[in-house]
Coordinates of C-alpha atoms in Angstrom, one line a residue:
Chain A
X1 CA -21.5 -31.7 13.6
X2 CA -19.2 -29.0 12.5
X3 CA -17.6 -26.8 15.0
X4 CA -19.7 -23.7 15.5
X5 CA -18.2 -20.5 17.0
X6 CA -19.9 -17.4 18.3
X7 CA -17.6 -14.5 17.2
X8 CA -17.6 -10.9 16.0
X9 CA -17.4 -10.1 12.3
X10 CA -14.0 -8.5 12.9
X11 CA -12.7 -11.7 14.4
X12 CA -14.2 -13.7 11.6
X13 CA -12.5 -11.8 8.8
X14 CA -9.2 -12.1 10.6
X15 CA -9.8 -15.9 11.1
X16 CA -10.6 -16.2 7.4
X17 CA -7.5 -14.4 6.5
X18 CA -5.4 -16.7 8.6
X19 CA -7.1 -19.7 7.0
X20 CA -6.3 -18.2 3.6
X21 CA -2.6 -18.3 4.5
X22 CA -2.2 -14.6 5.4
X23 CA 1.0 -14.4 7.5
X24 CA 1.6 -10.7 7.6
X25 CA -0.6 -8.0 9.0
X26 CA 0.3 -4.3 9.1
X27 CA -2.2 -1.8 10.6
X28 CA -3.0 1.0 12.9
X29 CA -5.8 1.1 15.5
X30 CA -9.1 2.8 14.7
X31 CA -12.6 2.2 15.9
X32 CA -14.6 0.1 15.0
X33 CA -12.0 -2.3 13.5
X34 CA -9.4 -2.6 16.2
X35 CA -10.4 -6.2 17.0
X36 CA -8.7 -7.1 13.8
X37 CA -5.2 -5.9 14.7
X38 CA -5.8 -7.1 18.3
X39 CA -6.6 -10.6 17.0
X40 CA -3.7 -10.6 14.6
X41 CA -1.2 -9.5 17.2
X42 CA -2.2 -12.4 19.3
X43 CA -2.5 -15.1 16.6
X44 CA 0.1 -14.4 13.9
X45 CA 3.2 -15.1 16.0
X46 CA 1.6 -18.5 16.8
X47 CA 1.7 -19.5 13.2
X48 CA 5.1 -18.0 12.4
X49 CA 3.7 -14.8 11.0
X50 CA 4.4 -11.2 11.6
X51 CA 2.3 -8.4 13.1
X52 CA 3.4 -4.8 12.9
X53 CA 1.5 -2.0 14.5
X54 CA 2.7 0.7 12.0
X55 CA 3.2 4.3 12.8
X56 CA 0.4 5.3 10.4
X57 CA -2.1 4.0 8.0
X58 CA 0.2 5.2 5.2
X59 CA 3.1 3.2 6.5
X60 CA 0.9 0.1 7.0
X61 CA -0.3 0.0 3.4
X62 CA 3.2 0.5 2.2
X63 CA 4.4 -2.4 4.4
X64 CA 1.7 -4.4 2.7
X65 CA 3.0 -3.3 -0.6
X66 CA 6.5 -4.5 0.3
X67 CA 5.4 -7.9 1.7
X68 CA 3.1 -8.4 -1.3
X69 CA 6.0 -7.6 -3.7
X70 CA 7.8 -10.5 -2.2
X71 CA 4.9 -12.8 -3.0
X72 CA 3.6 -13.1 0.5
X73 CA -0.1 -13.1 1.5
X74 CA -0.5 -10.0 3.6
X75 CA -3.3 -7.6 4.7
X76 CA -4.2 -4.4 6.4
X77 CA -7.4 -3.1 7.9
X78 CA -8.8 0.2 8.9
X79 CA -12.0 2.2 9.1
X80 CA -13.0 5.1 6.8
X81 CA -10.7 7.9 7.8
X82 CA -7.8 5.5 7.9
X83 CA -8.8 4.0 4.5
X84 CA -8.6 7.5 3.1
X85 CA -4.9 7.6 4.2
X86 CA -4.3 4.3 2.5
X87 CA -5.5 5.5 -0.9
X88 CA -2.0 6.5 -2.0
X89 CA -0.7 3.0 -1.4
X90 CA -3.7 1.4 -3.0
X91 CA -3.1 3.4 -6.2
X92 CA 0.6 2.3 -6.2
X93 CA -0.4 -1.3 -5.5
X94 CA -2.9 -1.2 -8.3
X95 CA -0.3 0.4 -10.6
X96 CA 2.3 -2.2 -9.6
X97 CA -0.2 -5.0 -10.0
X98 CA 0.2 -6.2 -6.5
X99 CA -2.4 -8.3 -4.6
X100 CA -3.3 -7.8 -1.0
X101 CA -6.3 -7.6 1.3
X102 CA -7.6 -4.3 2.7
X103 CA -10.6 -4.5 5.1
X104 CA -12.6 -1.4 5.6
X105 CA -15.0 -1.6 8.6
X106 CA -16.6 1.6 7.5
X107 CA -17.9 4.4 9.9
X108 CA -19.6 7.6 9.1
X109 CA -17.9 10.6 7.7
X110 CA -16.8 12.8 6.0
X111 CA -13.8 13.8 8.1
X112 CA -13.7 12.3 11.6
X113 CA -17.5 11.8 11.4
X114 CA -18.6 9.2 13.9
X115 CA -18.3 5.5 14.6
X116 CA -21.7 4.4 13.6
X117 CA -22.4 2.3 10.5
X118 CA -22.3 3.9 7.1
X119 CA -22.2 2.9 3.5
X120 CA -20.9 6.3 2.3
X121 CA -17.5 4.8 1.3
X122 CA -19.0 3.1 -1.7
X123 CA -17.7 5.6 -4.2
X124 CA -14.3 5.5 -2.7
X125 CA -14.2 1.7 -2.7
X126 CA -15.5 1.0 -6.2
X127 CA -14.6 4.0 -8.3
X128 CA -10.9 4.2 -7.1
X129 CA -10.3 6.4 -4.1
X130 CA -6.7 7.2 -5.2
X131 CA -5.4 8.7 -8.4
X132 CA -5.1 7.1 -11.8
X133 CA -8.4 5.4 -12.4
X134 CA -7.7 1.9 -11.1
X135 CA -10.2 -0.5 -9.6
X136 CA -10.2 -2.8 -6.6
X137 CA -12.0 -6.1 -6.1
X138 CA -14.7 -5.1 -3.6
X139 CA -16.6 -7.6 -1.6
X140 CA -19.5 -6.7 0.7
X141 CA -20.3 -9.4 3.3
X142 CA -23.6 -9.2 5.2
X143 CA -22.9 -11.8 7.9
X144 CA -20.2 -13.0 10.2
X145 CA -19.9 -16.2 8.1
X146 CA -19.4 -14.1 5.0
X147 CA -16.7 -12.1 6.7
X148 CA -14.8 -15.4 7.1
X149 CA -15.6 -16.8 3.7
X150 CA -14.9 -13.6 1.7
X151 CA -11.5 -13.1 3.4
X152 CA -10.5 -16.3 1.6
X153 CA -12.2 -15.4 -1.6
X154 CA -10.7 -11.9 -1.6
X155 CA -7.2 -13.3 -1.3
X156 CA -7.8 -15.8 -4.1
X157 CA -9.3 -13.2 -6.5
X158 CA -6.6 -10.7 -5.5
X159 CA -3.8 -13.2 -6.4
X160 CA -5.6 -14.3 -9.6
X161 CA -5.9 -10.8 -11.0
X162 CA -3.0 -9.2 -9.2
X163 CA -5.0 -6.3 -7.9
X164 CA -5.7 -5.4 -4.2
X165 CA -9.0 -6.6 -2.8
X166 CA -11.2 -4.7 -0.3
X167 CA -13.7 -6.1 2.0
X168 CA -16.2 -3.3 2.6
X169 CA -18.0 -3.9 5.9
X170 CA -19.3 -1.4 8.4
X171 CA -19.3 -1.0 12.1
X172 CA -22.4 -3.3 12.5
X173 CA -21.0 -6.1 10.4
X174 CA -17.6 -5.8 12.2
X175 CA -19.0 -5.6 15.7
X176 CA -22.0 -7.9 15.7
X177 CA -21.6 -11.5 17.0
X178 CA -23.2 -14.5 15.4
X179 CA -22.5 -18.1 14.5
X180 CA -19.6 -18.9 12.4
X181 CA -18.8 -22.4 11.0
X182 CA -15.1 -22.3 10.1
X183 CA -13.9 -24.5 7.2
X184 CA -10.7 -25.2 5.4
X185 CA -9.6 -22.9 2.6
X186 CA -11.1 -24.1 -0.7
X187 CA -8.5 -25.6 -3.1
X188 CA -8.1 -23.1 -5.9
X189 CA -5.7 -23.1 -8.8
X190 CA -3.8 -19.8 -8.9
X191 CA -1.1 -18.6 -11.1
X192 CA 2.5 -18.8 -9.8
X193 CA 3.8 -15.5 -8.4
X194 CA 6.7 -15.5 -10.8
X195 CA 6.7 -11.7 -10.8
X196 CA 7.7 -11.5 -7.1
X197 CA 11.0 -9.9 -6.0
X198 CA 12.9 -12.5 -4.0
X199 CA 16.5 -11.5 -4.8
X200 CA 18.0 -12.7 -8.1
X201 CA 19.4 -15.9 -6.5
X202 CA 20.6 -17.7 -9.6
X203 CA 18.2 -16.1 -12.0
X204 CA 19.9 -14.5 -15.0
X205 CA 17.5 -11.5 -15.0
X206 CA 16.3 -9.1 -12.3
X207 CA 12.7 -8.6 -11.3
X208 CA 11.2 -5.2 -10.9
X209 CA 7.9 -4.3 -9.2
X210 CA 7.0 -0.8 -10.3
X211 CA 4.3 1.6 -11.5
X212 CA 6.5 4.1 -13.3
X213 CA 6.3 3.9 -17.1
X214 CA 8.0 6.7 -19.0
X215 CA 8.8 5.0 -22.3
X216 CA 6.8 6.0 -25.4
X217 CA 3.5 4.2 -25.2
X218 CA 4.4 2.0 -22.2
X219 CA 2.0 3.5 -19.7
X220 CA -0.9 3.4 -22.2
X221 CA -0.2 -0.2 -22.8
X222 CA 0.0 -0.9 -19.1
X223 CA -3.3 0.9 -18.5
X224 CA -5.0 -1.0 -21.3
X225 CA -3.8 -4.2 -19.7
X226 CA -5.2 -3.1 -16.3
X227 CA -8.4 -2.2 -18.1
X228 CA -8.6 -5.7 -19.7
X229 CA -8.3 -7.3 -16.2
X230 CA -11.3 -5.2 -15.0
X231 CA -13.2 -6.3 -18.0
X232 CA -12.4 -9.9 -17.5
X233 CA -13.5 -9.6 -13.8
X234 CA -16.7 -8.1 -15.0
X235 CA -17.2 -11.2 -17.2
X236 CA -16.1 -13.9 -14.8
X237 CA -16.2 -12.7 -11.1
X238 CA -19.5 -11.1 -10.5
X239 CA -21.2 -12.4 -7.4
X240 CA -24.7 -11.5 -6.2
X241 CA -27.6 -13.0 -4.3
X242 CA -31.0 -13.1 -6.0
X243 CA -34.1 -13.5 -3.8
X244 CA -37.5 -14.3 -5.2
X245 CA -37.0 -12.7 -8.5
X246 CA -39.2 -15.1 -10.5
X247 CA -42.5 -13.3 -10.1
X248 CA -41.3 -10.0 -8.7
X249 CA -42.9 -6.7 -9.6
X250 CA -40.7 -4.7 -7.3
X251 CA -37.0 -5.5 -6.7
X252 CA -35.2 -4.1 -3.8
X253 CA -31.4 -3.9 -3.9
X254 CA -29.0 -3.3 -1.0
X255 CA -25.6 -4.6 0.2
X256 CA -24.0 -5.3 3.5
X257 CA -25.9 -4.6 6.7
X258 CA -28.7 -2.8 4.8
X259 CA -29.3 -6.0 2.8
X260 CA -30.0 -7.9 6.1
X261 CA -32.7 -5.4 7.1
X262 CA -34.1 -5.4 3.6
X263 CA -34.4 -9.2 3.7
X264 CA -36.6 -8.9 6.7
X265 CA -38.7 -6.1 5.1
X266 CA -39.0 -8.3 2.0
X267 CA -40.4 -11.2 4.0
X268 CA -42.9 -8.8 5.6
X269 CA -43.9 -7.6 2.1
X270 CA -44.3 -11.2 0.8
X271 CA -46.5 -12.0 3.8
X272 CA -48.6 -9.0 3.0
X273 CA -49.0 -10.4 -0.6
X274 CA -46.7 -8.1 -2.4
X275 CA -44.5 -9.7 -5.1
X276 CA -41.1 -8.3 -4.1
X277 CA -37.7 -9.7 -5.0
X278 CA -34.2 -8.7 -4.2
X279 CA -30.8 -8.4 -5.7
X280 CA -27.9 -8.2 -3.2
X281 CA -24.6 -7.3 -4.8
X282 CA -21.8 -9.3 -3.2
X283 CA -19.1 -8.0 -5.5
X284 CA -19.5 -4.2 -5.6
X285 CA -16.7 -4.2 -8.1
X286 CA -17.2 -5.9 -10.5
X287 CA -20.8 -4.7 -10.1
X288 CA -23.6 -7.1 -11.1
X289 CA -24.6 -5.0 -14.1
X290 CA -26.1 -7.9 -16.0
X291 CA -28.4 -8.8 -13.1
X292 CA -30.1 -5.4 -13.5
X293 CA -30.0 -5.4 -17.3
X294 CA -31.7 -8.8 -17.3
X295 CA -34.4 -8.1 -14.8
X296 CA -37.5 -10.3 -15.4
X297 CA -40.3 -8.7 -17.5
X298 CA -42.5 -8.6 -14.5
X299 CA -40.3 -6.1 -12.6
X300 CA -41.7 -2.6 -12.9
X301 CA -39.5 -0.9 -10.4
X302 CA -36.1 -1.2 -8.5
X303 CA -35.9 0.3 -5.0
X304 CA -32.3 0.9 -3.7
X305 CA -31.7 1.0 0.0
X306 CA -28.4 2.5 1.3
X307 CA -26.9 3.9 4.5
X308 CA -25.9 7.0 2.6
X309 CA -27.7 9.7 0.6
X310 CA -27.2 7.5 -2.5
X311 CA -24.1 6.1 -4.2
X312 CA -24.7 2.5 -5.4
X313 CA -28.0 3.8 -6.8
X314 CA -26.0 5.4 -9.6
X315 CA -24.7 2.1 -10.7
X316 CA -28.2 0.6 -10.4
X317 CA -29.6 3.3 -12.6
X318 CA -26.9 2.9 -15.1
X319 CA -27.7 -0.8 -15.7
X320 CA -31.5 -1.0 -15.1
X321 CA -33.4 -0.8 -18.5
X322 CA -34.9 2.6 -18.9
X323 CA -38.4 1.3 -19.0
X324 CA -38.3 0.4 -15.3
X325 CA -38.2 3.0 -12.6
X326 CA -35.3 3.2 -10.1
X327 CA -36.2 4.7 -6.7
X328 CA -33.9 5.4 -3.7
X329 CA -34.3 5.4 0.0
X330 CA -31.3 6.1 2.2
X331 CA -30.0 7.6 5.4
X332 CA -27.0 9.9 5.5
X333 CA -23.9 8.9 7.3
X334 CA -24.3 9.7 11.0
X335 CA -28.0 8.9 11.2
X336 CA -26.9 7.1 14.4
X337 CA -29.2 4.1 14.1
X338 CA -30.1 1.6 11.5
X339 CA -33.5 1.8 9.8
X340 CA -35.7 -0.9 11.3
X341 CA -37.3 -3.4 8.9
X342 CA -40.7 -1.7 9.4
X343 CA -39.2 1.5 7.9
X344 CA -38.0 -0.3 4.8
X345 CA -41.3 -2.3 4.6
X346 CA -43.1 1.0 4.6
X347 CA -41.0 2.2 1.7
X348 CA -41.6 -1.0 -0.2
X349 CA -45.4 -0.7 0.4
X350 CA -45.3 2.9 -0.8
X351 CA -43.4 2.2 -4.0
X352 CA -45.2 -1.1 -4.7
X353 CA -48.6 0.4 -4.8
X354 CA -47.5 3.3 -7.0
X355 CA -47.2 3.2 -10.8
X356 CA -43.7 3.7 -12.2
Chain B
X1 CA 58.8 -5.1 -15.2
X2 CA 58.1 -8.6 -13.9
X3 CA 55.1 -10.3 -12.3
X4 CA 51.4 -10.2 -13.3
X5 CA 49.1 -7.3 -13.3
X6 CA 46.7 -7.2 -10.3
X7 CA 43.3 -5.7 -10.9
X8 CA 42.6 -3.2 -8.2
X9 CA 39.6 -1.4 -9.7
X10 CA 36.7 -3.3 -11.4
X11 CA 33.2 -2.6 -12.4
X12 CA 31.0 -3.9 -9.6
X13 CA 29.1 -7.1 -10.6
X14 CA 26.0 -5.6 -8.8
X15 CA 25.9 -2.8 -11.3
X16 CA 24.9 -3.1 -15.0
X17 CA 27.3 -2.0 -17.6
X18 CA 25.2 0.9 -18.8
X19 CA 25.4 4.7 -19.1
X20 CA 23.4 6.5 -16.5
X21 CA 20.8 9.2 -17.3
X22 CA 22.0 11.6 -14.6
X23 CA 23.0 15.1 -15.3
X24 CA 26.7 16.0 -15.9
X25 CA 28.4 16.3 -12.5
X26 CA 25.7 14.5 -10.6
X27 CA 27.1 12.1 -8.1
X28 CA 24.4 9.5 -8.0
X29 CA 26.5 7.4 -10.4
X30 CA 29.4 7.5 -7.9
X31 CA 27.1 6.6 -5.0
X32 CA 25.5 3.8 -7.0
X33 CA 29.0 2.5 -7.5
X34 CA 29.8 2.6 -3.8
X35 CA 26.6 0.7 -3.0
X36 CA 27.4 -1.8 -5.8
X37 CA 30.9 -2.3 -4.3
X38 CA 29.4 -3.0 -0.9
X39 CA 27.0 -5.6 -2.3
X40 CA 29.9 -7.2 -4.1
X41 CA 32.0 -7.1 -1.0
X42 CA 29.4 -9.0 1.0
X43 CA 28.6 -11.2 -2.0
X44 CA 24.9 -10.5 -1.6
X45 CA 23.9 -9.4 -5.1
X46 CA 21.8 -12.4 -5.6
X47 CA 20.0 -12.1 -2.3
X48 CA 19.4 -8.3 -2.3
X49 CA 16.2 -6.5 -2.8
X50 CA 16.5 -2.8 -3.4
X51 CA 13.7 -0.3 -2.7
X52 CA 13.7 2.5 -5.2
X53 CA 12.2 5.8 -4.1
X54 CA 10.8 8.8 -5.9
X55 CA 13.1 11.4 -7.5
X56 CA 16.2 11.2 -9.7
X57 CA 17.1 7.9 -8.0
X58 CA 13.9 6.1 -8.9
X59 CA 15.7 4.3 -11.8
X60 CA 17.7 2.2 -9.4
X61 CA 16.7 -0.9 -11.4
X62 CA 18.2 0.5 -14.6
X63 CA 21.6 0.5 -13.0
X64 CA 21.6 -2.2 -10.3
X65 CA 21.5 -5.8 -11.5
X66 CA 19.3 -6.9 -8.5
X67 CA 15.6 -7.3 -7.8
X68 CA 13.9 -3.9 -7.1
X69 CA 10.6 -2.7 -5.8
X70 CA 9.5 0.8 -6.3
X71 CA 8.0 2.8 -3.3
X72 CA 5.7 5.8 -3.2
X73 CA 7.3 9.1 -2.3
X74 CA 8.9 8.9 1.1
X75 CA 7.5 5.4 1.9
X76 CA 10.6 3.4 1.0
X77 CA 11.4 2.5 4.7
X78 CA 7.8 1.2 5.1
X79 CA 8.0 -0.8 1.9
X80 CA 11.4 -2.1 3.0
X81 CA 9.9 -3.1 6.3
X82 CA 7.3 -5.2 4.5
X83 CA 10.0 -6.7 2.3
X84 CA 12.3 -7.5 5.2
X85 CA 9.6 -9.0 7.4
X86 CA 8.4 -11.2 4.5
X87 CA 12.0 -12.2 3.5
X88 CA 14.2 -11.8 6.6
X89 CA 16.8 -13.9 4.8
X90 CA 17.3 -11.1 2.2
X91 CA 19.5 -8.0 2.2
X92 CA 17.2 -5.0 1.8
X93 CA 18.2 -1.4 1.2
X94 CA 16.5 1.9 0.3
X95 CA 18.0 4.7 -1.7
X96 CA 16.4 8.0 -1.0
X97 CA 16.9 11.7 -1.6
X98 CA 16.5 14.5 0.9
X99 CA 12.9 15.5 -0.1
X100 CA 11.9 11.8 0.0
X101 CA 13.5 11.0 3.4
X102 CA 13.6 14.2 5.3
X103 CA 10.2 15.8 4.2
X104 CA 7.4 13.6 3.1
X105 CA 8.9 10.4 4.5
X106 CA 10.1 11.6 7.9
X107 CA 7.6 9.5 9.7
X108 CA 8.5 6.3 7.8
X109 CA 12.3 6.7 8.3
X110 CA 12.1 7.6 12.0
X111 CA 9.9 4.7 12.8
X112 CA 11.7 2.1 10.7
X113 CA 14.9 3.2 12.4
X114 CA 13.3 3.1 15.8
X115 CA 12.0 -0.4 15.2
X116 CA 15.6 -1.3 14.3
X117 CA 14.5 -2.9 11.0
X118 CA 17.3 -4.9 9.6
X119 CA 17.7 -2.7 6.5
X120 CA 20.2 -0.3 5.1
X121 CA 19.2 3.2 4.2
X122 CA 21.3 5.2 1.7
X123 CA 20.3 8.9 2.0
X124 CA 21.5 11.2 -0.7
X125 CA 21.6 14.8 0.5
X126 CA 22.1 17.5 -2.2
X127 CA 20.2 20.2 -0.3
X128 CA 17.6 20.5 -3.1
X129 CA 14.8 18.7 -4.9
X130 CA 16.6 17.6 -8.0
X131 CA 14.0 15.9 -10.2
X132 CA 11.3 18.5 -9.8
X133 CA 13.7 21.3 -10.7
X134 CA 15.6 22.6 -7.7
X135 CA 13.0 23.6 -5.1
X136 CA 13.8 24.0 -1.4
X137 CA 14.4 20.8 0.6
X138 CA 14.4 20.2 4.3
X139 CA 18.2 20.2 4.0
X140 CA 18.6 23.4 2.0
X141 CA 21.1 25.6 3.8
X142 CA 20.2 28.9 5.4
X143 CA 20.4 31.6 2.7
X144 CA 20.5 29.1 -0.1
X145 CA 18.6 30.3 -3.1
X146 CA 16.3 27.7 -4.7
X147 CA 13.3 28.0 -7.0
X148 CA 11.0 28.2 -4.0
X149 CA 13.4 30.2 -1.8
X150 CA 14.3 32.8 -4.4
X151 CA 15.5 35.2 -1.7
X152 CA 17.4 32.5 0.0
X153 CA 16.2 30.1 2.8
X154 CA 15.0 32.2 5.6
X155 CA 15.2 30.1 8.8
X156 CA 12.8 32.4 10.6
X157 CA 10.0 31.3 8.3
X158 CA 11.4 28.1 6.6
X159 CA 13.0 26.5 9.6
X160 CA 16.4 25.1 9.7
X161 CA 18.2 22.5 7.6
X162 CA 17.7 19.1 9.2
X163 CA 20.7 17.0 10.2
X164 CA 19.3 13.5 9.6
X165 CA 22.3 11.4 10.4
X166 CA 22.5 12.9 13.9
X167 CA 18.7 12.6 14.4
X168 CA 18.7 9.0 13.4
X169 CA 21.7 8.3 15.6
X170 CA 19.6 9.3 18.6
X171 CA 17.2 6.4 18.2
X172 CA 17.8 3.3 20.3
X173 CA 16.9 0.9 17.4
X174 CA 19.7 2.1 15.2
X175 CA 22.9 0.1 14.8
X176 CA 24.8 2.5 12.6
X177 CA 24.5 6.1 11.4
X178 CA 27.0 8.2 9.6
X179 CA 27.6 11.0 7.1
X180 CA 30.0 11.0 4.3
X181 CA 30.7 13.1 1.2
X182 CA 31.7 12.3 -2.4
X183 CA 33.3 15.6 -3.3
X184 CA 36.9 14.5 -3.5
X185 CA 38.8 11.2 -4.2
X186 CA 39.7 11.0 -0.6
X187 CA 36.1 11.5 0.6
X188 CA 34.9 9.0 -2.0
X189 CA 37.2 6.3 -0.7
X190 CA 36.2 7.0 2.8
X191 CA 32.5 7.1 1.8
X192 CA 33.0 3.6 0.3
X193 CA 34.2 2.3 3.6
X194 CA 31.4 3.8 5.5
X195 CA 28.7 2.6 3.0
X196 CA 30.1 -0.8 3.5
X197 CA 29.7 -0.4 7.3
X198 CA 26.1 0.6 6.9
X199 CA 25.5 -2.7 5.1
X200 CA 27.7 -4.6 7.6
X201 CA 25.2 -3.5 10.3
X202 CA 22.5 -5.5 8.4
X203 CA 24.6 -8.3 7.1
X204 CA 26.5 -9.1 10.3
X205 CA 24.3 -7.8 13.1
X206 CA 20.9 -7.8 11.6
X207 CA 20.6 -4.1 12.5
X208 CA 19.5 -0.8 11.0
X209 CA 22.2 1.0 9.1
X210 CA 22.0 4.6 7.9
X211 CA 24.4 6.5 5.7
X212 CA 23.9 10.1 4.6
X213 CA 25.9 11.1 1.5
X214 CA 26.5 14.7 0.8
X215 CA 26.2 15.0 -2.9
X216 CA 26.2 17.7 -5.7
X217 CA 23.4 18.8 -7.9
X218 CA 25.3 21.1 -10.3
X219 CA 22.3 21.5 -12.6
X220 CA 20.0 22.9 -9.9
X221 CA 22.7 24.7 -8.1
X222 CA 23.6 26.5 -11.3
X223 CA 27.2 25.5 -11.0
X224 CA 29.9 23.6 -12.8
X225 CA 30.9 20.2 -11.5
X226 CA 34.1 21.3 -9.9
X227 CA 32.5 24.4 -8.4
X228 CA 29.7 22.1 -7.0
X229 CA 32.4 19.9 -5.4
X230 CA 33.9 23.0 -3.8
X231 CA 30.5 24.0 -2.4
X232 CA 30.1 20.6 -0.7
X233 CA 33.4 21.2 1.1
X234 CA 33.0 24.9 1.8
X235 CA 29.3 25.2 2.6
X236 CA 27.7 21.8 3.3
X237 CA 30.3 20.0 5.4
X238 CA 30.6 22.8 7.9
X239 CA 26.9 22.5 8.6
X240 CA 26.6 18.8 7.9
X241 CA 29.8 17.4 9.6
X242 CA 31.2 14.1 8.3
X243 CA 31.5 11.3 10.7
X244 CA 30.1 8.2 12.3
X245 CA 27.4 9.2 14.9
X246 CA 26.4 5.8 16.0
X247 CA 28.0 2.4 15.8
X248 CA 26.3 0.1 18.2
X249 CA 29.2 -2.3 18.8
X250 CA 31.7 0.5 19.3
X251 CA 29.4 2.5 21.6
X252 CA 28.9 -0.6 23.8
X253 CA 32.7 -0.9 23.9
X254 CA 33.0 2.7 25.0
X255 CA 30.5 2.2 27.7
X256 CA 32.4 -0.7 29.1
X257 CA 35.7 1.2 28.9
X258 CA 34.2 4.0 31.0
X259 CA 32.7 1.5 33.4

């Protein structure tokens, strides 16, 4: 029998990162993600890695930029207000085509907000929180096991496309404990990091990692190349979970912690004889556009659940054919508690019975 | 005349043989040369990673024949920290202006220095923001007119020019901190020696080395090159004294001498 651990989501994502070969962590404490730097400060020196508690979130993302520019696997983590501070560095990393992992164990905002779970950082994560119109790879785990698995996946995707990856969790996913079965990092073929600065060392040409393009047409060319990467990811890297879509008349959609509750509500609905299915986006960027565009003919309505007043629902509306209705049910950041399955079941029942 | 000619002045290998884009009278070219000489002296060109900052000096990679990573405004010491931690076997330096290092990046420089990161910081102080067109810097002298202190810097509302080399020298983690100027041949020669010491702190001791270079910005000062050099001597050096403010080895020596 495989080793089975009982750990927090925050520990799982750190363990996954270590297994992925991450040897450098730069961060700054903030609730509810401080287990990650605490874990890394303990474990990284054991494997010859480096942990730095930076003076700020801004410094830590730029340390990540520096380590990544050398070709190292490195990460940082924070929670919403801290992630806002990292946006400058994320824009520069995206512009410099540098990989790296950023974990956001989101809390409620805006501003200092509170430490309860929220999904109101969706826009910031998937639409580019910093300047310049870049994108990140954004993965949304909904279990402790996925925190572990997606840490590895995030590093691999990040290296493949040379763009920073974000794991968008929340304070429930980060703080809850459940079973984790660790496993070795999957063998993946990745391109050599021949762009990394290492010191010329015998090379006849220098290497430059930069985001400044002043020459005629250079920046436009650079931005078209970035755009093509996002398009390619949209073609090749979309991940989502489909549940009971075959005969569904109503499809619920949710990510992260909300998806867990929605799954229970879906089971209650099926037991009550309602034909309900579910699409759970795992990659928030690239968004599973096609899954919504290709909904089975039986589906009349899509119901989007979020721990916000509605952000992902905009992407759902954008891709759902206009002859199906899209409805939304959410709670604003700071609602203080999660909606119980009964509450989502009630919403499903209400919308299921009603014509589009 | 007998004997062979001995070369005493060569183009540094660490610098490319290209014409710089800097304004007439600007001393970035001179300072680049001093840094290039230091890299040549320690024969570390092939193992050096430069960290370019924001401002007129961002084009480091156009002039230095070394690997370079570009940092966001003020963040070069944090980027250099990431580089050095990932590649401790490499020589890492940042090259930053006064807006970059003494304003937006104050936090990054203070903490990198305090951690004693094994990097070298070349800090070019010309008392103004050059690239953005001559606005007030943290180092702008009292009474100095700039495009954002049109009546002259008023210390009662704008605060005082910051003496970074002295500030950095206070920090326990620092191995070397000094200030030099490049306004005269004598000062340039002396500056070359001190820049080398700032790198020596990293190369030989694995310590943090800081060198502030008083430099001219004739364009934004509205002066000719010679007049700008005079200003460094007459106005800047009296407020920003030249000297070595910390030298870890020597300081320990002094302590034992006193003991």
